[in-house]
XYZ file of C-alpha atoms in Angstrom:
587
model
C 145.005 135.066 43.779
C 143.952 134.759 47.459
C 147.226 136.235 48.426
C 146.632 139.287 46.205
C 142.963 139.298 47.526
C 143.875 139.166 51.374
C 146.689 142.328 50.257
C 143.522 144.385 48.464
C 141.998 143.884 51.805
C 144.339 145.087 54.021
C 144.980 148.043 51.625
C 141.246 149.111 52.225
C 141.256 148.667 56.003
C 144.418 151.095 55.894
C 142.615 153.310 54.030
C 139.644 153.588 55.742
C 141.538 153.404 59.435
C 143.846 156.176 58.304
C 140.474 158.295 57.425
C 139.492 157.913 60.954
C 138.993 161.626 62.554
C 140.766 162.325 66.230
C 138.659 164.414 68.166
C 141.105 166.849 70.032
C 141.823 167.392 73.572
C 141.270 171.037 73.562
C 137.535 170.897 72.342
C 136.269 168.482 75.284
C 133.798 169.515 77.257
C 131.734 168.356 80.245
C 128.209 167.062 79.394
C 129.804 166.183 75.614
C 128.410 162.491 74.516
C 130.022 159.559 73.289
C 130.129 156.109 72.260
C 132.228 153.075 73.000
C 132.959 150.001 71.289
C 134.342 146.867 72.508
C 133.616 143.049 72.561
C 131.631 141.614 75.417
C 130.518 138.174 73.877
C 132.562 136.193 71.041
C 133.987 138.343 68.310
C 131.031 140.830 67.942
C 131.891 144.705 68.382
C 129.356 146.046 70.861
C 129.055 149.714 71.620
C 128.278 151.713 75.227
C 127.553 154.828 76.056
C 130.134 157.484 77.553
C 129.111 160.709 79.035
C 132.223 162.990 79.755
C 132.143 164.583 83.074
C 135.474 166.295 82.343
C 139.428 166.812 82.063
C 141.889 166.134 84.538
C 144.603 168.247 83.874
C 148.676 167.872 83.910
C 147.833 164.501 85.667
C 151.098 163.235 84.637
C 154.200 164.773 83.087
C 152.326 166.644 80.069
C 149.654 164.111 80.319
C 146.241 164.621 80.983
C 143.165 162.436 81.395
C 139.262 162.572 80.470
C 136.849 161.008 83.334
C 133.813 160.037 81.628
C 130.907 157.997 82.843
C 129.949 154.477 80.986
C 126.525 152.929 80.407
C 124.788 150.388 78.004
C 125.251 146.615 77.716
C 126.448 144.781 80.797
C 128.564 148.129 82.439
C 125.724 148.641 84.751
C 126.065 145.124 85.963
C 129.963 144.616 85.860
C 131.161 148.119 86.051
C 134.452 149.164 83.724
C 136.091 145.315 83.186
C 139.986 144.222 83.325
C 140.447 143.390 79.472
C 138.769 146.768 78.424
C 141.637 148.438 78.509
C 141.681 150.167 75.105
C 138.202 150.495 74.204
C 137.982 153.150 72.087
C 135.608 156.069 72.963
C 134.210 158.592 69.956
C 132.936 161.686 70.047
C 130.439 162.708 66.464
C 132.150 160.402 65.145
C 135.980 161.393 66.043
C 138.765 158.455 67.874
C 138.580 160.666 71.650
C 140.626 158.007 72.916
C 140.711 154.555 75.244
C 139.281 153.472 77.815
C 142.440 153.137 80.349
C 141.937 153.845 84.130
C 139.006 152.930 86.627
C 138.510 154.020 90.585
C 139.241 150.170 92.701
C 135.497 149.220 94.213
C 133.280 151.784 92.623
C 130.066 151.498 92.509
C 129.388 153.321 89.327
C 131.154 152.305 86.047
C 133.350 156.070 85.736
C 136.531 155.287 83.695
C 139.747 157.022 82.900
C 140.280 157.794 78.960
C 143.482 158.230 77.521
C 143.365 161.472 74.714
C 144.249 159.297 71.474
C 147.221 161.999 70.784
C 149.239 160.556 73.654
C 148.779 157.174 72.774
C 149.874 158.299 68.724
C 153.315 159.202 70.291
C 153.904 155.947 71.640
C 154.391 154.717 67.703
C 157.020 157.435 67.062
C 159.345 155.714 69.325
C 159.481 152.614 66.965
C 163.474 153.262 66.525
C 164.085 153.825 70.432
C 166.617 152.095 71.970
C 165.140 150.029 75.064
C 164.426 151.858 78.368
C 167.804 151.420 80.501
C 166.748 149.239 83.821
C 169.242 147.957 86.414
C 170.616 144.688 85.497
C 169.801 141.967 87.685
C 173.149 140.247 89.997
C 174.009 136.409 89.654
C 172.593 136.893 93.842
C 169.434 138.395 93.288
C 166.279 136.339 94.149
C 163.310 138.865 92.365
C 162.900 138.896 89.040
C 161.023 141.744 88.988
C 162.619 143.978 90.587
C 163.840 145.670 87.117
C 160.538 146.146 86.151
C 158.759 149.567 87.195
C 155.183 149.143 89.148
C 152.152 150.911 87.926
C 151.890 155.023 89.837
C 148.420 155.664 90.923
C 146.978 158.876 89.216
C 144.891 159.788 91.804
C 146.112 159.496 95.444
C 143.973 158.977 99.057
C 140.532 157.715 99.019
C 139.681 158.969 94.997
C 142.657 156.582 93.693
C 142.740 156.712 90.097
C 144.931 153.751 88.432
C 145.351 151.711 85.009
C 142.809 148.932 84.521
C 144.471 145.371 85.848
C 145.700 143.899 82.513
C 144.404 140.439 82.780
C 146.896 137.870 81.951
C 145.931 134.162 81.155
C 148.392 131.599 82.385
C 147.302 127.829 80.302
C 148.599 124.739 81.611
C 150.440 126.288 84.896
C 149.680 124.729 88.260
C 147.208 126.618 90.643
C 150.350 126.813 93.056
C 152.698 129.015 90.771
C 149.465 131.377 90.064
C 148.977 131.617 94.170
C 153.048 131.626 94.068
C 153.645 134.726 91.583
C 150.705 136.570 91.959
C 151.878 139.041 94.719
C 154.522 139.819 92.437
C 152.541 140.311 89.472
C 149.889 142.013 90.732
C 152.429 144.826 91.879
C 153.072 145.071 87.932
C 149.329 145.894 87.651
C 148.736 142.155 86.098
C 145.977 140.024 86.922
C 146.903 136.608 86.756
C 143.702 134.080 86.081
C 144.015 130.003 85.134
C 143.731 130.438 81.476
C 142.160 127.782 78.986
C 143.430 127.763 76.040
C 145.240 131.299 75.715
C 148.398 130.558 73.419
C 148.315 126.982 73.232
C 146.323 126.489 70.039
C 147.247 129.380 67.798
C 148.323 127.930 64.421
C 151.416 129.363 62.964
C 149.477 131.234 60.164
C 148.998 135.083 60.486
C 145.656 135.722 60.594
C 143.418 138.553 57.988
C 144.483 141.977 59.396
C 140.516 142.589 58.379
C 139.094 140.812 61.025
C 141.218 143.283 63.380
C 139.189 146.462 64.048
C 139.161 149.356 66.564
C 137.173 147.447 69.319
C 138.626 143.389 69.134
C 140.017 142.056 71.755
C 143.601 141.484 71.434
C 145.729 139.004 73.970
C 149.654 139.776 73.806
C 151.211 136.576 73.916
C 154.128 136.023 75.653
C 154.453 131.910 75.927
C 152.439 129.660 73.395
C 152.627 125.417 73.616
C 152.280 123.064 76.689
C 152.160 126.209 79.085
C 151.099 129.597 77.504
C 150.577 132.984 78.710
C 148.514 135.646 77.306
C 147.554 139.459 78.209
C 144.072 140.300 77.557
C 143.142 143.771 76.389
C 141.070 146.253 73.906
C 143.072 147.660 70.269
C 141.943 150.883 69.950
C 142.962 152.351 66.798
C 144.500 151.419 63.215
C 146.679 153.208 61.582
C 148.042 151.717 57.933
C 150.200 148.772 59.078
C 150.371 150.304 62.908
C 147.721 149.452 65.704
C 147.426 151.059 68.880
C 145.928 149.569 72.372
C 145.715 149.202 75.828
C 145.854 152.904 76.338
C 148.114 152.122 79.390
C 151.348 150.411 79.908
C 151.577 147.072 79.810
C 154.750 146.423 81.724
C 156.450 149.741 80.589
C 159.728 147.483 78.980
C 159.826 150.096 75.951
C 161.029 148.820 72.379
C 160.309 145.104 72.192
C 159.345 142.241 70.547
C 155.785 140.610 72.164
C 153.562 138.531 69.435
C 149.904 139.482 69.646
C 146.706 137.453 68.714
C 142.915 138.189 68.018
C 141.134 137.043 70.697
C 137.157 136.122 71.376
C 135.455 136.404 74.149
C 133.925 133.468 76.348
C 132.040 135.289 79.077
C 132.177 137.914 81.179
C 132.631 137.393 85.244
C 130.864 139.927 87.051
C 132.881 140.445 90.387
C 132.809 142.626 93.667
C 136.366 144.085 93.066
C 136.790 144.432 89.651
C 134.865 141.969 86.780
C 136.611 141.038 84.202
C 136.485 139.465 80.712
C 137.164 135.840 79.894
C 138.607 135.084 76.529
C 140.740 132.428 74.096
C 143.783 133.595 71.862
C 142.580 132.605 68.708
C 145.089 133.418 65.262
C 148.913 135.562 64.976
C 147.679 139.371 63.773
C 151.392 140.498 64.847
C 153.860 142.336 66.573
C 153.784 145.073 69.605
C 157.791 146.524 69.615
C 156.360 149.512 71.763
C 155.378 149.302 75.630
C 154.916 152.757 76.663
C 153.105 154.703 80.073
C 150.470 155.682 77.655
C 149.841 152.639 75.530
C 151.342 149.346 73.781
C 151.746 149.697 69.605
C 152.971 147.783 67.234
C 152.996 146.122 63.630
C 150.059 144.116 61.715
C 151.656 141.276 60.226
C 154.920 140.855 61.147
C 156.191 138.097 63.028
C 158.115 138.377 66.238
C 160.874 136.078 67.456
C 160.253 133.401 69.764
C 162.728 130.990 71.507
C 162.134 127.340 71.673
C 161.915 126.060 75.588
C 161.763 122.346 76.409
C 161.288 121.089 80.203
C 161.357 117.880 81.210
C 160.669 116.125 84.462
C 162.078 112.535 85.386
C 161.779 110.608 89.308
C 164.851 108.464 88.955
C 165.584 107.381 85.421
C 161.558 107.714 83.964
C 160.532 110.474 82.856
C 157.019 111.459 83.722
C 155.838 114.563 82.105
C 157.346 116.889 79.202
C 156.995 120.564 78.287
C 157.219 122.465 74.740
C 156.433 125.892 74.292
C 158.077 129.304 71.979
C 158.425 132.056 73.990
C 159.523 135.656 73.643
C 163.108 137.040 73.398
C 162.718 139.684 76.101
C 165.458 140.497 78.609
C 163.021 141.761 81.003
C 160.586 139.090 80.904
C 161.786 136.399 79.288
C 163.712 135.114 82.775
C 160.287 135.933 84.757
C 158.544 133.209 82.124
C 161.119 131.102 82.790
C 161.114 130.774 86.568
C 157.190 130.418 86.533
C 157.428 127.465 83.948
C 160.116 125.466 85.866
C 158.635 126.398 89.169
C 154.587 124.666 87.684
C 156.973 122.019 85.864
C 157.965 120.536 89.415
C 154.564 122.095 91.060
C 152.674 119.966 89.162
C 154.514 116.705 89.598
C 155.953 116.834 92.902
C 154.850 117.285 96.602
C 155.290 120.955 97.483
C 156.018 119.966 101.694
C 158.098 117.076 102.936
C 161.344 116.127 102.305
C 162.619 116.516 98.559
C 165.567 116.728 96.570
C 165.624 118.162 93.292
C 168.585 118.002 90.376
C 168.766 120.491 87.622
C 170.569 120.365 84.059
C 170.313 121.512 80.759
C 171.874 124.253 78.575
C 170.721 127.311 77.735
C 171.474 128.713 74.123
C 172.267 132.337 73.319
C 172.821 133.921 69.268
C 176.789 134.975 68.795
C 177.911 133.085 71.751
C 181.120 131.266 72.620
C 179.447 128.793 74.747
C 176.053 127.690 76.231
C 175.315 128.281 79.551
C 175.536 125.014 81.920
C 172.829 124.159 84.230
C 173.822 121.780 87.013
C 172.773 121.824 90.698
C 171.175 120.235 93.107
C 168.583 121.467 95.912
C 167.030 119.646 98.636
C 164.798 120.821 101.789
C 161.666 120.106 103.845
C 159.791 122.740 101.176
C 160.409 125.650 99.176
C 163.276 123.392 96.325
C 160.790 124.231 93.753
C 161.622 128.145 94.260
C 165.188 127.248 94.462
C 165.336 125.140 91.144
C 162.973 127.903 89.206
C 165.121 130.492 90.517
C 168.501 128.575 89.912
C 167.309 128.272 86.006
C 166.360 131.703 85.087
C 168.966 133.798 87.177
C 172.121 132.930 84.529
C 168.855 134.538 81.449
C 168.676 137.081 83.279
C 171.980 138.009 84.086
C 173.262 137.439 80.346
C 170.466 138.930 78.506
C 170.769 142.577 80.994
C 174.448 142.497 80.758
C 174.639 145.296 78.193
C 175.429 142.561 74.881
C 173.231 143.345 72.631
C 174.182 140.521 70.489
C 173.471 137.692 73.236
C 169.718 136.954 72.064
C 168.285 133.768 73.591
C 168.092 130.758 71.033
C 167.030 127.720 72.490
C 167.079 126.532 76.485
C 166.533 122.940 77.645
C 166.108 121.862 81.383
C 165.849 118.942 82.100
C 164.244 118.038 86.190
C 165.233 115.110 88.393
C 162.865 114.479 91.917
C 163.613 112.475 94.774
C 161.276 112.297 98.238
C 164.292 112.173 100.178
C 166.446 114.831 101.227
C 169.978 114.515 99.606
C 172.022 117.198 101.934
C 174.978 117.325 104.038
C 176.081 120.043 106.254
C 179.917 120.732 107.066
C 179.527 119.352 110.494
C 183.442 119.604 111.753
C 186.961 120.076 109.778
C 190.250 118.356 111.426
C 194.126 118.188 110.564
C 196.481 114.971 110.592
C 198.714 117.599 112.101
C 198.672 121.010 113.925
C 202.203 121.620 112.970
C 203.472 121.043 109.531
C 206.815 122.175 107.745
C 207.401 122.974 104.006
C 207.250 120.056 101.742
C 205.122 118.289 103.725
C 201.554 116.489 103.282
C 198.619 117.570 105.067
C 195.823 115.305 105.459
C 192.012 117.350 106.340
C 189.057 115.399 107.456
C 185.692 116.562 106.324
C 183.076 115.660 108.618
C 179.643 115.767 106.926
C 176.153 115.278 108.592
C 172.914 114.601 107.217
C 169.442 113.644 108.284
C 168.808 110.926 110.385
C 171.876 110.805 111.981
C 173.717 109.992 109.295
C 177.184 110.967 108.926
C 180.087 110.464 106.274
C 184.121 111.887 106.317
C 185.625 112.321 103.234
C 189.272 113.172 103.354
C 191.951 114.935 100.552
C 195.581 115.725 100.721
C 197.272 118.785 100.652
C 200.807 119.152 99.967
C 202.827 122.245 101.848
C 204.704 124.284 98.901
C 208.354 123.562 99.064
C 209.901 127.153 100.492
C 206.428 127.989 102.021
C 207.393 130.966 104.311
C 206.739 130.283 108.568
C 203.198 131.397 109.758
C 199.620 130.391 110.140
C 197.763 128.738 107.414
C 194.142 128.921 106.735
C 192.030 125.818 105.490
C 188.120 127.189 105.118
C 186.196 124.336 103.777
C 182.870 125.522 102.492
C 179.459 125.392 100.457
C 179.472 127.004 96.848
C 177.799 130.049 97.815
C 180.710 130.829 100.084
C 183.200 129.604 97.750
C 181.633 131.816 94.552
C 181.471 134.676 96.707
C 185.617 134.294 97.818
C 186.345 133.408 94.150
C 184.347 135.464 92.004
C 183.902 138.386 94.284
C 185.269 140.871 91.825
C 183.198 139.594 88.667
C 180.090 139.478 90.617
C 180.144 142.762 90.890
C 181.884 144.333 87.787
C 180.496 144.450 84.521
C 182.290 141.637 81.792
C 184.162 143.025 79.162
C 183.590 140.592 76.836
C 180.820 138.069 76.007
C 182.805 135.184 76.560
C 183.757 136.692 79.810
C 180.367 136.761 81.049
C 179.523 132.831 79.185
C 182.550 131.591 81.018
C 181.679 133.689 84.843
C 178.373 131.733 84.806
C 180.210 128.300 83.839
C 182.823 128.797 86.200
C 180.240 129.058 89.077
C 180.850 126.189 91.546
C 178.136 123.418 91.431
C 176.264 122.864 94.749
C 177.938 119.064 95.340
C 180.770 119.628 96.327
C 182.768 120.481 99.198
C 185.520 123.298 98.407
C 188.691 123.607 100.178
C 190.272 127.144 99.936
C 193.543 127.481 101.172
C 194.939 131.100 102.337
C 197.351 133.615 104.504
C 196.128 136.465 106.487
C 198.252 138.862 103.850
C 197.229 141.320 101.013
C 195.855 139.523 97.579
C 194.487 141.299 94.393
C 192.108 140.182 91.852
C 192.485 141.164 88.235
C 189.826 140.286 85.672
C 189.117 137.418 88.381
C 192.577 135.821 89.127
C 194.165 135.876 91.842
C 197.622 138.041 92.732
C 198.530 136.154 96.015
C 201.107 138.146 98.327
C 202.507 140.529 95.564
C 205.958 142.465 96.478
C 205.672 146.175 98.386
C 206.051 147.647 95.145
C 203.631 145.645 92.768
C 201.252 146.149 96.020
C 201.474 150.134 95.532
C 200.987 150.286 92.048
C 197.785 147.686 92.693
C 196.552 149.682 95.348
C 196.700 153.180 93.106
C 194.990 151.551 90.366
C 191.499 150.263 91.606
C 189.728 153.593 90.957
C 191.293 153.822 87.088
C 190.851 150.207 86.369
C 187.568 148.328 87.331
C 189.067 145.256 86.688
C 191.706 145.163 90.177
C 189.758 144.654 93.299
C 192.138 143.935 96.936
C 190.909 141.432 99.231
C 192.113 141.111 102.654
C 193.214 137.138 102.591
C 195.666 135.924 99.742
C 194.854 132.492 98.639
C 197.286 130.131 98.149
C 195.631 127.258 96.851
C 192.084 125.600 96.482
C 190.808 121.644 96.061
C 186.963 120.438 95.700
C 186.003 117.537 97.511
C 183.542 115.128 95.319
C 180.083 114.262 97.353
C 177.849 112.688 94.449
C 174.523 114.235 93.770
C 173.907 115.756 97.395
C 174.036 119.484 97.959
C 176.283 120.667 100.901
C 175.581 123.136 103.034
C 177.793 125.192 105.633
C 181.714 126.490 106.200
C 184.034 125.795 108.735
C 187.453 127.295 108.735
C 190.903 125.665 111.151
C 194.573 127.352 111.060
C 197.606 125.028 111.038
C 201.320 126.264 111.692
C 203.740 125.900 109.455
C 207.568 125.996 110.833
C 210.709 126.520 109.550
């Protein structure tokens, strides 16, 4: 019965949103009088007054925009707030459209509206396939570099730009917030210390009547131990469809982002630009739309989320554990990641002095062969918690933009091990039993490895000289695992994998960070195909290698063949450094 009452419900407030009159474009006029509605305290729908002062033309690619003045309530006071983003403005009773852009430092509270009809489109693109963005490289070290940055609409002095959206991190360490928020504040977010924003929404969808054009809405993109939410205005409903924002949120395009009702706490007048606390407080749906002109999306349906656990240990205790859900983006899903490792270890462990840090886990992906490993080890005088953060979300990143549709995160679990030492050697000097050495014979290399303190180990390992080896100079580079992944893998780092369990097994096959690696190799022509190695092919293979690299992306020459590789074991210490000696072999 309540189940057929809460349906009769939501049946009205279709109805009656779908009566709602758009007051068009074309008939706006300077002087024309309006009125606002949004929430400044609680739940409660407040109104302001708008006075347009006119139309700004073709100020985007067939977009324009209506400058209007605001008044009433607490605008005088605050001027136009981050987290009214959305508010919709009417005009005798006609949706004009949202409150979207402000001038930075004005004095006056004179706002940006978005025409309604340009937010409407964004909901026709419900079937689009996502906006294409450049993939992100197992060697990149931004996260958001994929991610477009807000245009100004205005230039010089009389800047015009979208309203900071307001984004509530819960549970994160002041350090990530001061950490990230250069970054995120070129995405036009506003990153504040949330209280509660995500983490205690119960998994019930809330009555899609207590949503109205007006309520403050928080897009939630993490919910649990840590959360993070996106505070802004809905603006209009449309049957099952709402529309807000009136801007872009982060511009990703189709996707899948969870959205809440949210109240208002309080509002905090400030110099730069005031802006409206507020607490997540019940599921109303799903925005799959995140356009220039606005976010839209679905009352009532549920969006995926991906179960993320983090623990953190010193030794063999553990000291602190992390649950959350969080969304199945491929654009911001490894940006959530990074910032929850990085306040994981922020929170726990000293941020300058010596440190070593171990990472593992697994990360999970739908229709894969295999889960992504996570094993490394970072240690330095400050700056391992970047390292780590980075080190866990680079392999999401990489699988999820790789172009395989079908590779949708499922569950990832890192688990965080913190020493106050550092645990690092550097490749101090490499040496030979012999300088001269004849097929068949064994080679014995001494690794000489310095650490802090004056400490100092040498490991040694054999190498046995191929039986018919031909007369020449040999090449022994002993090295790091950036320097080994980058001589082994060159060629898959920078092609594009055929096959999922192509790309599963490049990120597997990535050399851990604790080892020393011994590549062995002749100054003469090698070729790579699909990432293994052609040593010192015959004239004629050569040819037909060489003439095939522009038809087949797959063959990539390298200038030094290798002829053999070992890995030297050093515990749970990161190395550091390459050396490289030569050794003649005689007839």
């Amino acid at each position: 019965m309540l189940r057929f009452v809460a349906l009769a419900v939501f049946a009205l407030t279709a109805a009656v949103s779908a009566q709602t009159s758009l007051f068009p474009l074309k008939d706006v006029k300077p002087g024309m009088r309006g009125t606002g509605k949004t929430v400044f305290s609680g739940n409660q729908i407040d109104e302001f007054q708008v006075e347009i002062l006119g139309v700004l033309e073709n100020i985007g690619p067939k977009e324009s925009l209506i400058l209007a003045r605001l008044s009433g309530g607490p605008l005088e006071h605050t001027g136009v707030m981050q987290g009214m983003s959305g508010s919709p403005v009417y005009i005798d009773g006609k949706l004009l459209g949202a409150v979207a852009m402000a001038f930075p430092y004005a004095k006056d509270p004179i706002a940006g509206i978005r025409p309604i009809e340009q937010m409407i489109k964004v909901g026709t693109a419900s079937g689009a396939a996502p906006l294409q963005r450049a993939s992100i490289s197992l060697e990149d070290r931004d996260l958001t570099r994929v991610l477009p940055k807000p245009q100004a609409s205005l230039a010089g002095e009389a800047r015009l730009v979208d309203i900071a959206t307001p984004v509530a991190f819960g549970g994160f360490s002041r350090g990530t917030l001061e950490t990230f928020a250069p970054q995120l504040r070129a995405l036009g977010l506003e990153p504040r210390q949330g209280i509660t924003a995500g983490a205690d929404i119960g998994p019930r969808m809330g009555n899609p009547a207590d949503l109205k054009p007006g309520s403050m809405i928080s897009v939630q993109l993490m919910a649990g131990d840590l959360s993070v939410g996106a505070d802004g205005t809905l603006t209009h409903i449309e049957g099952n469809r709402v529309y807000a924002f009136g801007h872009r949120f982060l511009a990703v395009g189709s996707t899948a982002l969870p959205f809440a009702r949210s109240e208002v706490i309080t509002l905090l007048p400030n110099l730069n630009t005031s802006f409206k606390l507020s607490t997540a407080k019940e599921w109303m749906g799903t925005i799959d739309q995140d356009r220039d002109t606005a976010i839209a999306g679905e009352l009532g349906r549920r969006a995926p989320m991906v179960p993320v656990s983090i623990g953190v240990s010193r030794g063999a205790r553990q000291i602190e554990s992390y649950r959350m859900q969080m969304i199945n983006d491929p654009l911001l899903s490894p940006l959530l990641i990074q910032m929850a490792v990085y306040s994981a270890i922020d929170a726990t462990e000293r941020s300058v002095g010596a440190s070593s840090i171990h990472v593992s886990g697994q990360i999970e992906f739908q229709n894969a062969p295999a889960a992504i490993r996570l094993d490394n080890i970072f240690s330095s005088d400050n700056g391992a918690a970047q390292q780590v953060a980075l080190s866990a979300a680079i392999p999401v990143a990489y699988v999820l933009q790789s172009g395989f549709a079908a590779l949708q995160l499922k569950n990832i679990a890192v688990e965080i091990e913190a020493l106050d030492l550092k645990k690092q050697f550097t490749i101090d000097s490499v040496s030979a039993s012999r300088r001269t050495v004849r097929p068949g014979e064994k080679l014995q290399l001494s690794v000489s490895l310095a650490g802090d303190n004056g400490a100092e180990t040498v490991r040694t390992v054999d190498y046995d000289v191929p039986i018919g080896a031909p007369a020449g100079p040999l090449y022994f580079t002993v090295s790091d695992a950036n320097a080994a992944n980058i001589a082994d893998f060159r060629q898959i780092l920078t092609a594009s994998p055929h096959t999922a369990g192509q790309l599963i097994a490049t990120v597997n096959n990535l050399h851990p960070n604790n080892k020393v690696y011994v590549r062995v190799w002749r100054a003469e022509p090698d070729f790579q195909l699909e990432g293994a190695d052609l040593p010192d092919p015959p004239a004629s293979v050569t040819l037909i290698l060489a003439g095939s690299q522009t038809n087949h992306a797959g063959i990539n020459q390298v200038r030094n063949s290798k002829i053999g590789e070992m890995e030297i074991d050093t515990g749970d210490i990161a190395v550091s450094g390459t050396k490289t000696i030569l050794v003649e072999v005689k007839e």
